[in-house]
JSON list of C-alpha atoms in Angstrom, two decimals:
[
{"chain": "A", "resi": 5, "resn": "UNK", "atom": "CA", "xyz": [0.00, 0.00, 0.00]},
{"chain": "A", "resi": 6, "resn": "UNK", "atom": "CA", "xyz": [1.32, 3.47, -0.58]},
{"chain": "A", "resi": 7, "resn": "UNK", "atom": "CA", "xyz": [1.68, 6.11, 2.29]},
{"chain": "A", "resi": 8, "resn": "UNK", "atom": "CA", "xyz": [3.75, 6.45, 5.09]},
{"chain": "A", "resi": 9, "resn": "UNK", "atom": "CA", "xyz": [3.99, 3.81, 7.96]},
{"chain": "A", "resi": 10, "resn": "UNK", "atom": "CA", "xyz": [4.75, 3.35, 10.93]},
{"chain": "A", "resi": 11, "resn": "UNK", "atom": "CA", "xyz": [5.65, 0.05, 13.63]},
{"chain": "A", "resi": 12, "resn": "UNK", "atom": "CA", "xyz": [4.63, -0.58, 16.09]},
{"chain": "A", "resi": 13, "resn": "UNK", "atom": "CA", "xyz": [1.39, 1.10, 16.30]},
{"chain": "A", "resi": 14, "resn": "UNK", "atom": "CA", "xyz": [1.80, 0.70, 20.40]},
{"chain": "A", "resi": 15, "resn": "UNK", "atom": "CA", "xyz": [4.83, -0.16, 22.58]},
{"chain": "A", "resi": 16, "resn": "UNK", "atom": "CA", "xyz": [5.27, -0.73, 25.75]},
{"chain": "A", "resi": 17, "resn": "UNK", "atom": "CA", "xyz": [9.13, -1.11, 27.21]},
{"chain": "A", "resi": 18, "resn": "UNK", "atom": "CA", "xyz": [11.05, -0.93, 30.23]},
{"chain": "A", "resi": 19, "resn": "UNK", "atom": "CA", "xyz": [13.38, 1.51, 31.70]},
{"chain": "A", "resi": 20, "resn": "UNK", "atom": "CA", "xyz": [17.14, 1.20, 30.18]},
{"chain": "A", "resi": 21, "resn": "UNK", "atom": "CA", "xyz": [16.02, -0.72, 26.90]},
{"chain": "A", "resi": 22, "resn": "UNK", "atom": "CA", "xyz": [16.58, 0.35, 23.71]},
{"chain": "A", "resi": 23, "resn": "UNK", "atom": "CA", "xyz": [13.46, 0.54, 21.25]},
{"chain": "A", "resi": 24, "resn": "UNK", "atom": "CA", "xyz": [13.57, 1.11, 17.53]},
{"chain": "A", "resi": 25, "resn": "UNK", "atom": "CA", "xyz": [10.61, 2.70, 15.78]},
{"chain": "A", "resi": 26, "resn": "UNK", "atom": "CA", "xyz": [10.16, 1.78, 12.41]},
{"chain": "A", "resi": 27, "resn": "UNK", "atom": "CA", "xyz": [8.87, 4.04, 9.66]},
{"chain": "A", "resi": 28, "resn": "UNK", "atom": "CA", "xyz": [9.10, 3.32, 5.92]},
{"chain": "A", "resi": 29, "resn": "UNK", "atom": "CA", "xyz": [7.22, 5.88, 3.41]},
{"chain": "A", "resi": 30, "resn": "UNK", "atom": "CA", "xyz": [6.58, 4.22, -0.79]},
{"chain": "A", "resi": 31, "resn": "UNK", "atom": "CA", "xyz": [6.60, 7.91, -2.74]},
{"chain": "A", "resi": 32, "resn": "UNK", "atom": "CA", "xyz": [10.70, 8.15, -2.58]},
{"chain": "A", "resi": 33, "resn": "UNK", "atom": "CA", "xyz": [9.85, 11.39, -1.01]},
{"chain": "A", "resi": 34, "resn": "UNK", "atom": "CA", "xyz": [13.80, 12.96, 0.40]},
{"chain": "A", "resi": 35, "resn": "UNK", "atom": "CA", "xyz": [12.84, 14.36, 3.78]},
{"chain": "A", "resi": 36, "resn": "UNK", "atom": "CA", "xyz": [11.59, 12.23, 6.30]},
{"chain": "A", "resi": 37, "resn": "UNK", "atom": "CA", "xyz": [11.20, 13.60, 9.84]},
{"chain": "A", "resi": 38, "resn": "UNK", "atom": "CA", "xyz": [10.60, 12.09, 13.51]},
{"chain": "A", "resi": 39, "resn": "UNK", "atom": "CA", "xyz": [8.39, 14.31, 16.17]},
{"chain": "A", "resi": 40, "resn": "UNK", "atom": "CA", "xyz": [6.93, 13.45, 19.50]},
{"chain": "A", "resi": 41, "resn": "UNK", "atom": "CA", "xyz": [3.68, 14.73, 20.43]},
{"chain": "A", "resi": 42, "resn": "UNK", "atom": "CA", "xyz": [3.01, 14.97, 24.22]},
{"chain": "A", "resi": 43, "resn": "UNK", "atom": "CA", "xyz": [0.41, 16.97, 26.04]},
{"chain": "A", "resi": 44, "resn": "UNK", "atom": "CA", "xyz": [0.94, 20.93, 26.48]},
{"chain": "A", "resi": 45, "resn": "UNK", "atom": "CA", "xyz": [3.39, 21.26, 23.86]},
{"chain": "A", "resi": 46, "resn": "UNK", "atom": "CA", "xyz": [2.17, 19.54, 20.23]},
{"chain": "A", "resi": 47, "resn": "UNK", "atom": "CA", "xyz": [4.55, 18.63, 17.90]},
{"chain": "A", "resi": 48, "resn": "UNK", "atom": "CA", "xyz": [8.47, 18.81, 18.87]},
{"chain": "A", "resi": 49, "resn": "UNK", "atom": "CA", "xyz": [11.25, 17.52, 16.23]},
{"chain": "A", "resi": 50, "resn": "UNK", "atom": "CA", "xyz": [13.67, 15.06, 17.12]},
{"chain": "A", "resi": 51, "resn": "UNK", "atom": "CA", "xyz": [15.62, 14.44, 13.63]},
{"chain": "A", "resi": 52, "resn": "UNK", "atom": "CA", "xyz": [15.22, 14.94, 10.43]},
{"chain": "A", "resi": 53, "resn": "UNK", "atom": "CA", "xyz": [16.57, 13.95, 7.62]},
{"chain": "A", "resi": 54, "resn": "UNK", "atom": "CA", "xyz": [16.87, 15.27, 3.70]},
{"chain": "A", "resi": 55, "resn": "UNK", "atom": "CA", "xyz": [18.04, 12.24, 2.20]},
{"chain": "A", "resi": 56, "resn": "UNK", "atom": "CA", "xyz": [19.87, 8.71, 1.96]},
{"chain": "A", "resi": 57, "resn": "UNK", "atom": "CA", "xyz": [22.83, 9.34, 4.82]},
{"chain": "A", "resi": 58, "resn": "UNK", "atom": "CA", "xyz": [22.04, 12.74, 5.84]},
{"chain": "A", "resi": 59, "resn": "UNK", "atom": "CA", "xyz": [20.51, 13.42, 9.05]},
{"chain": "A", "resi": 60, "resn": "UNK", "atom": "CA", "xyz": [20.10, 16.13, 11.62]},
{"chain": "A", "resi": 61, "resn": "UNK", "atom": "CA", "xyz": [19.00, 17.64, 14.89]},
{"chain": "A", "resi": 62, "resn": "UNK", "atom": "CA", "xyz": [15.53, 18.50, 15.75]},
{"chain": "A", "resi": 63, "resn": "UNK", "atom": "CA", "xyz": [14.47, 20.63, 18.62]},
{"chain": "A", "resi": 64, "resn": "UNK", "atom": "CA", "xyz": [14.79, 17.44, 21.23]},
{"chain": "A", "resi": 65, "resn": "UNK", "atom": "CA", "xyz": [17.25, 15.07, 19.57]},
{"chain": "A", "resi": 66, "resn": "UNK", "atom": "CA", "xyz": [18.90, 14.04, 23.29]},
{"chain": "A", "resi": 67, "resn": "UNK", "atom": "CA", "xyz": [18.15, 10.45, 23.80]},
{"chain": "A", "resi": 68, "resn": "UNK", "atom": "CA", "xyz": [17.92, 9.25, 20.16]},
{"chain": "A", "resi": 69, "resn": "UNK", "atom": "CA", "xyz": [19.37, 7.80, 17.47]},
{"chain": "A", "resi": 70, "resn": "UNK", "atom": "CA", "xyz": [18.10, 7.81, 13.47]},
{"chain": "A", "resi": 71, "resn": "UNK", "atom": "CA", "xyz": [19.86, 6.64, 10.49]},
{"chain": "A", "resi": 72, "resn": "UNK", "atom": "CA", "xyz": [19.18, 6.53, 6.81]},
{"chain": "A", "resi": 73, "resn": "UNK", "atom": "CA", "xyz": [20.57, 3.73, 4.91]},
{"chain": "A", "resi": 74, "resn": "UNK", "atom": "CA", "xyz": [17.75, 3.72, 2.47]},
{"chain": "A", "resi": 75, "resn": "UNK", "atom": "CA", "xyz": [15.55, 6.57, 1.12]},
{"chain": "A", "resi": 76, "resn": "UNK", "atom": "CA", "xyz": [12.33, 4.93, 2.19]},
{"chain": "A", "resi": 77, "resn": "UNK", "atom": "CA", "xyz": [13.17, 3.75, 5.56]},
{"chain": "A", "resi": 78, "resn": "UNK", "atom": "CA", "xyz": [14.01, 6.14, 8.84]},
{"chain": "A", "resi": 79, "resn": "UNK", "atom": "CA", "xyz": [14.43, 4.01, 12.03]},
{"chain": "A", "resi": 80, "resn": "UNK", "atom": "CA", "xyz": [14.52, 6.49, 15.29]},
{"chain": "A", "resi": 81, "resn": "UNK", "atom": "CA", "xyz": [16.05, 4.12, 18.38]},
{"chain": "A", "resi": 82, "resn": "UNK", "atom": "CA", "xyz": [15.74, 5.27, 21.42]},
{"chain": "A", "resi": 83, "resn": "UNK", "atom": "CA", "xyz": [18.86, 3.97, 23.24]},
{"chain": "A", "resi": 84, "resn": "UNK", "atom": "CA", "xyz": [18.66, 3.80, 26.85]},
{"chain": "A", "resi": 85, "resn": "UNK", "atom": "CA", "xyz": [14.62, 4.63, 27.58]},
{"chain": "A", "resi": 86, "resn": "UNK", "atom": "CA", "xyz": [13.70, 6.89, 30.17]},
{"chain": "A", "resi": 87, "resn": "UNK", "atom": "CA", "xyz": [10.07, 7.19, 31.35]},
{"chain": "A", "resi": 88, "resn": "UNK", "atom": "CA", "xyz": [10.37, 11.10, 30.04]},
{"chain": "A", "resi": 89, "resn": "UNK", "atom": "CA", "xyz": [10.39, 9.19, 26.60]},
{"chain": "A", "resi": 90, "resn": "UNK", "atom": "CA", "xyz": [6.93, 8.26, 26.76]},
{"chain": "A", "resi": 91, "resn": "UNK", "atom": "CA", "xyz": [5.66, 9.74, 24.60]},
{"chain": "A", "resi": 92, "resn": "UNK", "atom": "CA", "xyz": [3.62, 9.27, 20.91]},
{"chain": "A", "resi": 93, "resn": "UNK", "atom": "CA", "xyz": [5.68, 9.80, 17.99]},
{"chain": "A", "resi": 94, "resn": "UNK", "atom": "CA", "xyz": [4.83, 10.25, 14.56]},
{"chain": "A", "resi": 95, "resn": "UNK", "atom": "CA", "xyz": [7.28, 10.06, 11.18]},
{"chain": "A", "resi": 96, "resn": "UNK", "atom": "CA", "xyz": [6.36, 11.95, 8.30]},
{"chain": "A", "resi": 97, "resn": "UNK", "atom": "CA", "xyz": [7.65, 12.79, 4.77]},
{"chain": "A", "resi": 98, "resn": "UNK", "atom": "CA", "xyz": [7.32, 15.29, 2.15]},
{"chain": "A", "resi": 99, "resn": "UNK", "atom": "CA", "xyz": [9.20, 15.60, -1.32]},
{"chain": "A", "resi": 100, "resn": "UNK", "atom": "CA", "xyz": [11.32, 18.51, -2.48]},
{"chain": "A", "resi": 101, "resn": "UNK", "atom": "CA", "xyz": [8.48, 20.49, -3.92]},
{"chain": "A", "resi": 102, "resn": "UNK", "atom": "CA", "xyz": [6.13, 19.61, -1.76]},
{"chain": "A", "resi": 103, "resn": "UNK", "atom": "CA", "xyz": [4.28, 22.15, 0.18]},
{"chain": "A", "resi": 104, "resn": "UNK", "atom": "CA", "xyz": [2.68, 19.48, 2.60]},
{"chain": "A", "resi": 105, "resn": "UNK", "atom": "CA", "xyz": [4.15, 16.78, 4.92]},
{"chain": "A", "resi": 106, "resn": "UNK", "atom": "CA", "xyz": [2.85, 13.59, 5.22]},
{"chain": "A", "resi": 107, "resn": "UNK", "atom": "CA", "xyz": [1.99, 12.04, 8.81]},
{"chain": "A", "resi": 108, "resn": "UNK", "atom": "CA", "xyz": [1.90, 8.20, 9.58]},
{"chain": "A", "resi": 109, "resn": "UNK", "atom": "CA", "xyz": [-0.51, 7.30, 12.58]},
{"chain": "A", "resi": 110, "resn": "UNK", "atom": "CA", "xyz": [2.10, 7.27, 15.31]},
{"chain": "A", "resi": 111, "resn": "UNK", "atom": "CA", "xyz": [3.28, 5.00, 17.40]},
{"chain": "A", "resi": 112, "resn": "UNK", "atom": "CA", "xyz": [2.67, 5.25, 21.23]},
{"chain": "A", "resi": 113, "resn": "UNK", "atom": "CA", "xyz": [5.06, 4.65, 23.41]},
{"chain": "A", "resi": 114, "resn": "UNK", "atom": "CA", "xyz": [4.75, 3.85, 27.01]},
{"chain": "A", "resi": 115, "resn": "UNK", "atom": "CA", "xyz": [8.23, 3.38, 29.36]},
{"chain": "A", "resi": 116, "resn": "UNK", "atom": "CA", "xyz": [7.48, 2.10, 32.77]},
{"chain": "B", "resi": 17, "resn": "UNK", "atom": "CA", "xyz": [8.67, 29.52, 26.09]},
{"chain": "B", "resi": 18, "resn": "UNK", "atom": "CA", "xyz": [6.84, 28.36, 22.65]},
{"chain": "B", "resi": 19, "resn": "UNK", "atom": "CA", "xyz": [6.81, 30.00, 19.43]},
{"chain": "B", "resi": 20, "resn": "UNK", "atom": "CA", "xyz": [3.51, 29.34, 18.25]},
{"chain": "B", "resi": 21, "resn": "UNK", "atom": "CA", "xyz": [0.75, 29.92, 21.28]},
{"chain": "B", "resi": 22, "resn": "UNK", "atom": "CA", "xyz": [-2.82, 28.65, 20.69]},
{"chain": "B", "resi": 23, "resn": "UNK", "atom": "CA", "xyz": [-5.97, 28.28, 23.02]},
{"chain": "B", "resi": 24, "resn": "UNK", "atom": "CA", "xyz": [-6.68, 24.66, 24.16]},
{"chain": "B", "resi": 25, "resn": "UNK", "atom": "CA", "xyz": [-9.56, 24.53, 23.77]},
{"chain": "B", "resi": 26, "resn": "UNK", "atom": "CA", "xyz": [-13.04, 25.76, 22.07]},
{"chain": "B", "resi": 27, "resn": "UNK", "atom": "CA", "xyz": [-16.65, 24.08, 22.14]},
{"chain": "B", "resi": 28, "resn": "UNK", "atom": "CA", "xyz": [-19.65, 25.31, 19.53]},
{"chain": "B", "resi": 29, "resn": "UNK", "atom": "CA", "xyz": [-22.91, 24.09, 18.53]},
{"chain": "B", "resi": 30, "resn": "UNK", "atom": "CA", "xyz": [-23.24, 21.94, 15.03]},
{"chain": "B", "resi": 31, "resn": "UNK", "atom": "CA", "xyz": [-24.37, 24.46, 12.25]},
{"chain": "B", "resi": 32, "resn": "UNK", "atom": "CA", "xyz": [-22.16, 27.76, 13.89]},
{"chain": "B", "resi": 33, "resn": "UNK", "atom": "CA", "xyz": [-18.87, 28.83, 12.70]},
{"chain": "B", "resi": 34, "resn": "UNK", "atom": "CA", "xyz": [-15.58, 27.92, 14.46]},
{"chain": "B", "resi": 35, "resn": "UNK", "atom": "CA", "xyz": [-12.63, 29.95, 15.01]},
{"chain": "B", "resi": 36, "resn": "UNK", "atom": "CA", "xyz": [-9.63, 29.09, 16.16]},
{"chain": "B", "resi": 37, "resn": "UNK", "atom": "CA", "xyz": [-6.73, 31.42, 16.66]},
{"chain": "B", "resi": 38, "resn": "UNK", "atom": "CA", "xyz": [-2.61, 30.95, 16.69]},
{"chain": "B", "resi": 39, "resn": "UNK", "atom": "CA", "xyz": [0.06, 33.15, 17.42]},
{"chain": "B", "resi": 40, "resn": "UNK", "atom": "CA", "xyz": [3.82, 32.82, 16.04]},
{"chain": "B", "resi": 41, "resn": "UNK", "atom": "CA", "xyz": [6.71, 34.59, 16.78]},
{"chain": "B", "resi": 42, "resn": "UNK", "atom": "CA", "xyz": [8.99, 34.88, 13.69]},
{"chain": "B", "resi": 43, "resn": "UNK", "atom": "CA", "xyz": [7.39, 37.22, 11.38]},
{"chain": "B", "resi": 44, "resn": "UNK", "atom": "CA", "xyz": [9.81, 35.96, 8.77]},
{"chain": "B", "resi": 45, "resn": "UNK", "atom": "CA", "xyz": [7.69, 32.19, 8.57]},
{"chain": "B", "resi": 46, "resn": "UNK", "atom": "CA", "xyz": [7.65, 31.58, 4.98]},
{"chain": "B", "resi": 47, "resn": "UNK", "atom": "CA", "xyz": [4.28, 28.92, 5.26]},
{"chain": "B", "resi": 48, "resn": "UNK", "atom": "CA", "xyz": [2.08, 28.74, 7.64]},
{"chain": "B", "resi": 49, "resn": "UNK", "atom": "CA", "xyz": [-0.03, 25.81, 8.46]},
{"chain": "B", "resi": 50, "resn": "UNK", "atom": "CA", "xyz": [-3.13, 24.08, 9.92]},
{"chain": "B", "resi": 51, "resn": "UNK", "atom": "CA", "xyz": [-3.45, 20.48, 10.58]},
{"chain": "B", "resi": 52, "resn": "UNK", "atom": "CA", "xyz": [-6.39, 18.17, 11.54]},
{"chain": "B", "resi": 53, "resn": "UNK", "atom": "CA", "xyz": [-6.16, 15.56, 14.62]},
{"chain": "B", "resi": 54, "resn": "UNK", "atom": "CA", "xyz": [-8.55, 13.09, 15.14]},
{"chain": "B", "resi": 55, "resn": "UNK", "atom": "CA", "xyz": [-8.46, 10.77, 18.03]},
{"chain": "B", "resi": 56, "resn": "UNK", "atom": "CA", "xyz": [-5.48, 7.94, 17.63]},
{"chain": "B", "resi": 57, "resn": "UNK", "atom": "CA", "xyz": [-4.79, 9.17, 14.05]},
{"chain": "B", "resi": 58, "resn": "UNK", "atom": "CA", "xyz": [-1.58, 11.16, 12.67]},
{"chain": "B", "resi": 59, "resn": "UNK", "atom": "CA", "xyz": [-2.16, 14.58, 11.36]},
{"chain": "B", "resi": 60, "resn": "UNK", "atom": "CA", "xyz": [-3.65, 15.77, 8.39]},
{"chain": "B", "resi": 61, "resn": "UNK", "atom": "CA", "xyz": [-3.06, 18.60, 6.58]},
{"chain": "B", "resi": 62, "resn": "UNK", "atom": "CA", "xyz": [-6.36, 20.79, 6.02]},
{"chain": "B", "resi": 63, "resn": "UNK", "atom": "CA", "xyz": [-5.09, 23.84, 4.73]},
{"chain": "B", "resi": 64, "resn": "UNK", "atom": "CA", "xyz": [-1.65, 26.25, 4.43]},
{"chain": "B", "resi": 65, "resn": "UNK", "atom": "CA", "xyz": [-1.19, 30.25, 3.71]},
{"chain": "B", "resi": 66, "resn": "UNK", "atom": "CA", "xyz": [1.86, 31.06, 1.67]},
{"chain": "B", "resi": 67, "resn": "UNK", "atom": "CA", "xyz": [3.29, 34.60, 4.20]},
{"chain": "B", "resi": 68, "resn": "UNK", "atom": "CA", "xyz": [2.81, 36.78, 1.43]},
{"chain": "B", "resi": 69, "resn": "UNK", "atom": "CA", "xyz": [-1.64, 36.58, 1.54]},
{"chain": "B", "resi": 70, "resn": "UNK", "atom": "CA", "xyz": [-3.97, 37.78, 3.42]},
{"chain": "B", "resi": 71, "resn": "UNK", "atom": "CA", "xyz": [-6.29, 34.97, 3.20]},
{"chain": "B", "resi": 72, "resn": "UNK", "atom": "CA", "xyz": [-7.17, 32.06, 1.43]},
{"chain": "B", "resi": 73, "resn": "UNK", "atom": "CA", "xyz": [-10.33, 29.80, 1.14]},
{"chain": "B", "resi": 74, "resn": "UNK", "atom": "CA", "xyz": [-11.22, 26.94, 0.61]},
{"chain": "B", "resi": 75, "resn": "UNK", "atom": "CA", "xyz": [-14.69, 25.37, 0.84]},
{"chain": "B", "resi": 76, "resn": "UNK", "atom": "CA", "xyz": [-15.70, 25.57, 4.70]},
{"chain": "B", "resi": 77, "resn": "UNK", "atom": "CA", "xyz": [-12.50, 26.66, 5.59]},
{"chain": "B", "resi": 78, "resn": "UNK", "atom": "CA", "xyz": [-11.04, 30.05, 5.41]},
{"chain": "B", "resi": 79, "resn": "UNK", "atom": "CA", "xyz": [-7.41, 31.24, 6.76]},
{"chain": "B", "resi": 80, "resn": "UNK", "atom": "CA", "xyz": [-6.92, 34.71, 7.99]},
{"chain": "B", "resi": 81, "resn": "UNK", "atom": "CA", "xyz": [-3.18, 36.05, 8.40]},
{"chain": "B", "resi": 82, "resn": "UNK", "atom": "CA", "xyz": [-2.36, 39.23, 9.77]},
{"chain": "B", "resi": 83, "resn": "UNK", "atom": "CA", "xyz": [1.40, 39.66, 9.62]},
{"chain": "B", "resi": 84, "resn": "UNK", "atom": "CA", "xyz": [1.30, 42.59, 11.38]},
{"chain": "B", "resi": 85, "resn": "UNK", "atom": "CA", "xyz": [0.55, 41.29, 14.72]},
{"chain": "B", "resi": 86, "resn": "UNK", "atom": "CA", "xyz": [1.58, 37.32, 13.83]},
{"chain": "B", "resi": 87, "resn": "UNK", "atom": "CA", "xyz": [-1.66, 36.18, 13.94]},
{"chain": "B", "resi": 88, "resn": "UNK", "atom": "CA", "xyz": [-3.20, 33.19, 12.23]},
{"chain": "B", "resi": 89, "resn": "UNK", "atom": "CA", "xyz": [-6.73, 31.99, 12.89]},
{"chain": "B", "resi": 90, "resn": "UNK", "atom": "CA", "xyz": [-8.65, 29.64, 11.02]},
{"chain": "B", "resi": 91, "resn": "UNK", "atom": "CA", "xyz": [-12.59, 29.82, 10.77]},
{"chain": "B", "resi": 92, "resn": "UNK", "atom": "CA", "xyz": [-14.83, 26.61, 9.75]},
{"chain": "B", "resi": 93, "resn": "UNK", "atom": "CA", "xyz": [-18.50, 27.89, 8.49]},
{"chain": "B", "resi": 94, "resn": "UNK", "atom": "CA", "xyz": [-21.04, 25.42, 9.72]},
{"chain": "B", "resi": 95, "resn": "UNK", "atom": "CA", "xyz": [-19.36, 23.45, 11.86]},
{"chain": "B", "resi": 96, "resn": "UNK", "atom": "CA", "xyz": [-20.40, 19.81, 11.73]},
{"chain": "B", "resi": 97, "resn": "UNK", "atom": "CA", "xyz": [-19.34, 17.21, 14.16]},
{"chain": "B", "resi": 98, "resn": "UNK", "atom": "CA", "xyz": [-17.21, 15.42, 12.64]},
{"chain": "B", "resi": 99, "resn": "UNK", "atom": "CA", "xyz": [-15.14, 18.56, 12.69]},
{"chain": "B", "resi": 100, "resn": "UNK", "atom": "CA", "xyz": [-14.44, 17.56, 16.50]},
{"chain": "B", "resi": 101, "resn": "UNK", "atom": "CA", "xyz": [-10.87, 17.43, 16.66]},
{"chain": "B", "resi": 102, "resn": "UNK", "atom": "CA", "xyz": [-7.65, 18.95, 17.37]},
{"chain": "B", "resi": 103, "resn": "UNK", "atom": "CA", "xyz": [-6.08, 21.57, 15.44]},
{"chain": "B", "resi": 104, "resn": "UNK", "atom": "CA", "xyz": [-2.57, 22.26, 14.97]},
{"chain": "B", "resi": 105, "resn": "UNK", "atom": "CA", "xyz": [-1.32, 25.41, 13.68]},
{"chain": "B", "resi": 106, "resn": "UNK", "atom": "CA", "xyz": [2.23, 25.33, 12.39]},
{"chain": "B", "resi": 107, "resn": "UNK", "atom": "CA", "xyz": [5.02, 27.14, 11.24]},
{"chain": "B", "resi": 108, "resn": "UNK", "atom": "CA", "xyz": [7.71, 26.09, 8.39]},
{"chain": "B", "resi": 109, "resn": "UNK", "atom": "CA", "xyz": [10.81, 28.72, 8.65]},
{"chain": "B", "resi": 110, "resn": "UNK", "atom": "CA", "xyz": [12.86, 30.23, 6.26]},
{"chain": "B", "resi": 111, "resn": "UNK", "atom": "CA", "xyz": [16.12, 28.52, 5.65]},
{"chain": "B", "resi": 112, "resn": "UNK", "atom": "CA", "xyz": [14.71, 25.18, 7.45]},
{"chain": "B", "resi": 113, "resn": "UNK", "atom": "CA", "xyz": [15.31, 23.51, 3.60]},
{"chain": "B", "resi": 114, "resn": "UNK", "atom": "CA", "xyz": [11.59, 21.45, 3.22]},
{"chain": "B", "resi": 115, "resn": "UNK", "atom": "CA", "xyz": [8.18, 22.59, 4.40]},
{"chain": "B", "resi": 116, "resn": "UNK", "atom": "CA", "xyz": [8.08, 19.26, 6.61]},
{"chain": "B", "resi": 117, "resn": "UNK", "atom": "CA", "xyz": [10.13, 20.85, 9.25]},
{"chain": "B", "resi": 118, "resn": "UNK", "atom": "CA", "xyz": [7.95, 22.49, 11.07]},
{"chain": "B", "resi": 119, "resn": "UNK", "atom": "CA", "xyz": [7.09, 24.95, 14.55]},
{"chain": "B", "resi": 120, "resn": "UNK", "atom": "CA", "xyz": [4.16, 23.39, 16.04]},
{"chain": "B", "resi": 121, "resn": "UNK", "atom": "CA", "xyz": [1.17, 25.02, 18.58]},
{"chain": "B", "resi": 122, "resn": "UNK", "atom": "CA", "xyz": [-0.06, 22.88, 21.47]},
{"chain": "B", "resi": 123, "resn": "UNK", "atom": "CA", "xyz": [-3.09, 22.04, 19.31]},
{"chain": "B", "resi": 124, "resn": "UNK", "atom": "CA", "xyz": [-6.61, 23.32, 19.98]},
{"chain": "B", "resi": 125, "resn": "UNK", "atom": "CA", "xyz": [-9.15, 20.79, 21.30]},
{"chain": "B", "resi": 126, "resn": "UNK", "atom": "CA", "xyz": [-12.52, 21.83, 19.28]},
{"chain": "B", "resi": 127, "resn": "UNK", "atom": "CA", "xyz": [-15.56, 20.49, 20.83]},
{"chain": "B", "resi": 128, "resn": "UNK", "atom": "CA", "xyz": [-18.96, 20.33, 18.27]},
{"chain": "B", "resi": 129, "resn": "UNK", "atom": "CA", "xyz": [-22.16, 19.79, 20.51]},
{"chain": "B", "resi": 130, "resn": "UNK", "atom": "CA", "xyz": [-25.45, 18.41, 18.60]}
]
């Protein structure tokens, strides 16, 4: 199916383990982006990225990890969770032209 | 403190109009956003205002942008409840490369009572 998605839709992990999020996107688009949305402050960016091997710092990168070996896939790993970390976070992409991003559905993430 | 303020929250009757109102901070924003929320979904896009207009319509929806005092509000003409939601206005900066990377409010809760 085309669009952007993401896995898994809901995770729950413990303190200290590391957690990849999975998001893969089927238009080729060249940005691809990670936020977390968490009550009182909408949308922060972690990393984002503008193509194959290029990535950078969002507003609240401490904590994570993202790399982009392919165009249509942008893991975030969280390496060491912390219950601040909970959290939902949604990927999204848009193309070079594009004047509109792309959101998947999020994944939640609860660390206890 | 955040760059884009918006109220939390607004409740209206089906069939009035809704407006909801954002403030930014950098008056040199190049596109200017709002996006749709609805419960355990990601975000759609519902409509955008390039910095140089005034306004733009579309449909139900119209966009009002007053540069002057950084002020974005977005107004939905007969309000229908499947409009309940939560809105995000958003920011896209000069120099940030792509549109996708984005200043986002903390999202207005709107409420649409039968």
């Amino acid at each position: 199916d085309a669009g952007i998605t993401q896995s898994p839709r809901y995770k729950i992990t413990e303190t200290g383990r590391q957690v990849t999020l999975m998001c893969h996107q089927t238009w080729s688009h060249s940005y691809m982006f990670w936020y977390r949305q968490d009550l009182g402050h909408g949308l922060r960016l972690i990393y984002y990225s503008a193509a194959a091997d290029i990535t950078d710092k969002g507003e609240v990168p401490d904590g994570y990890v993202v790399s982009r070996s392919k165009t249509e896939n942008f893991p975030l790993t969280l390496e060491s969770a912390t219950r601040s970390q909970t959290s939902v976070y949604f990927c999204a992409s848009s193309g070079q032209a594009n004047t509109e991003a792309f959101f998947g559905q999020g994944t939640r993430l609860t660390v206890v | 403190g955040e760059d884009v303020e918006q109220s939390l929250f607004l409740s209206v009757r089906e069939g009035d109009s809704s407006v909801i109102n954002c403030t930014y901070t950098d008056s040199s924003s190049t596109y200017l956003y709002w996006y749709k929320q609805e419960p355990g979904a990601g975000l759609q896009l519902l409509t955008y205002i390039f910095s140089n207009m005034d306004m733009k319509q579309d449909q139900r929806l119209t966009v009002l942008l007053n540069k002057k005092d950084k002020h974005l509000s977005l107004r939905i003409a007969d309000t229908q409840t499947g409009d309940s939601a939560i809105y995000f206005c958003a920011e896209s900066r000069p120099g940030s490369g792509n549109t996708g990377k984005l200043i986002f409010g903390q999202g207005t809760t709107l409420q649409v009572k039968p």
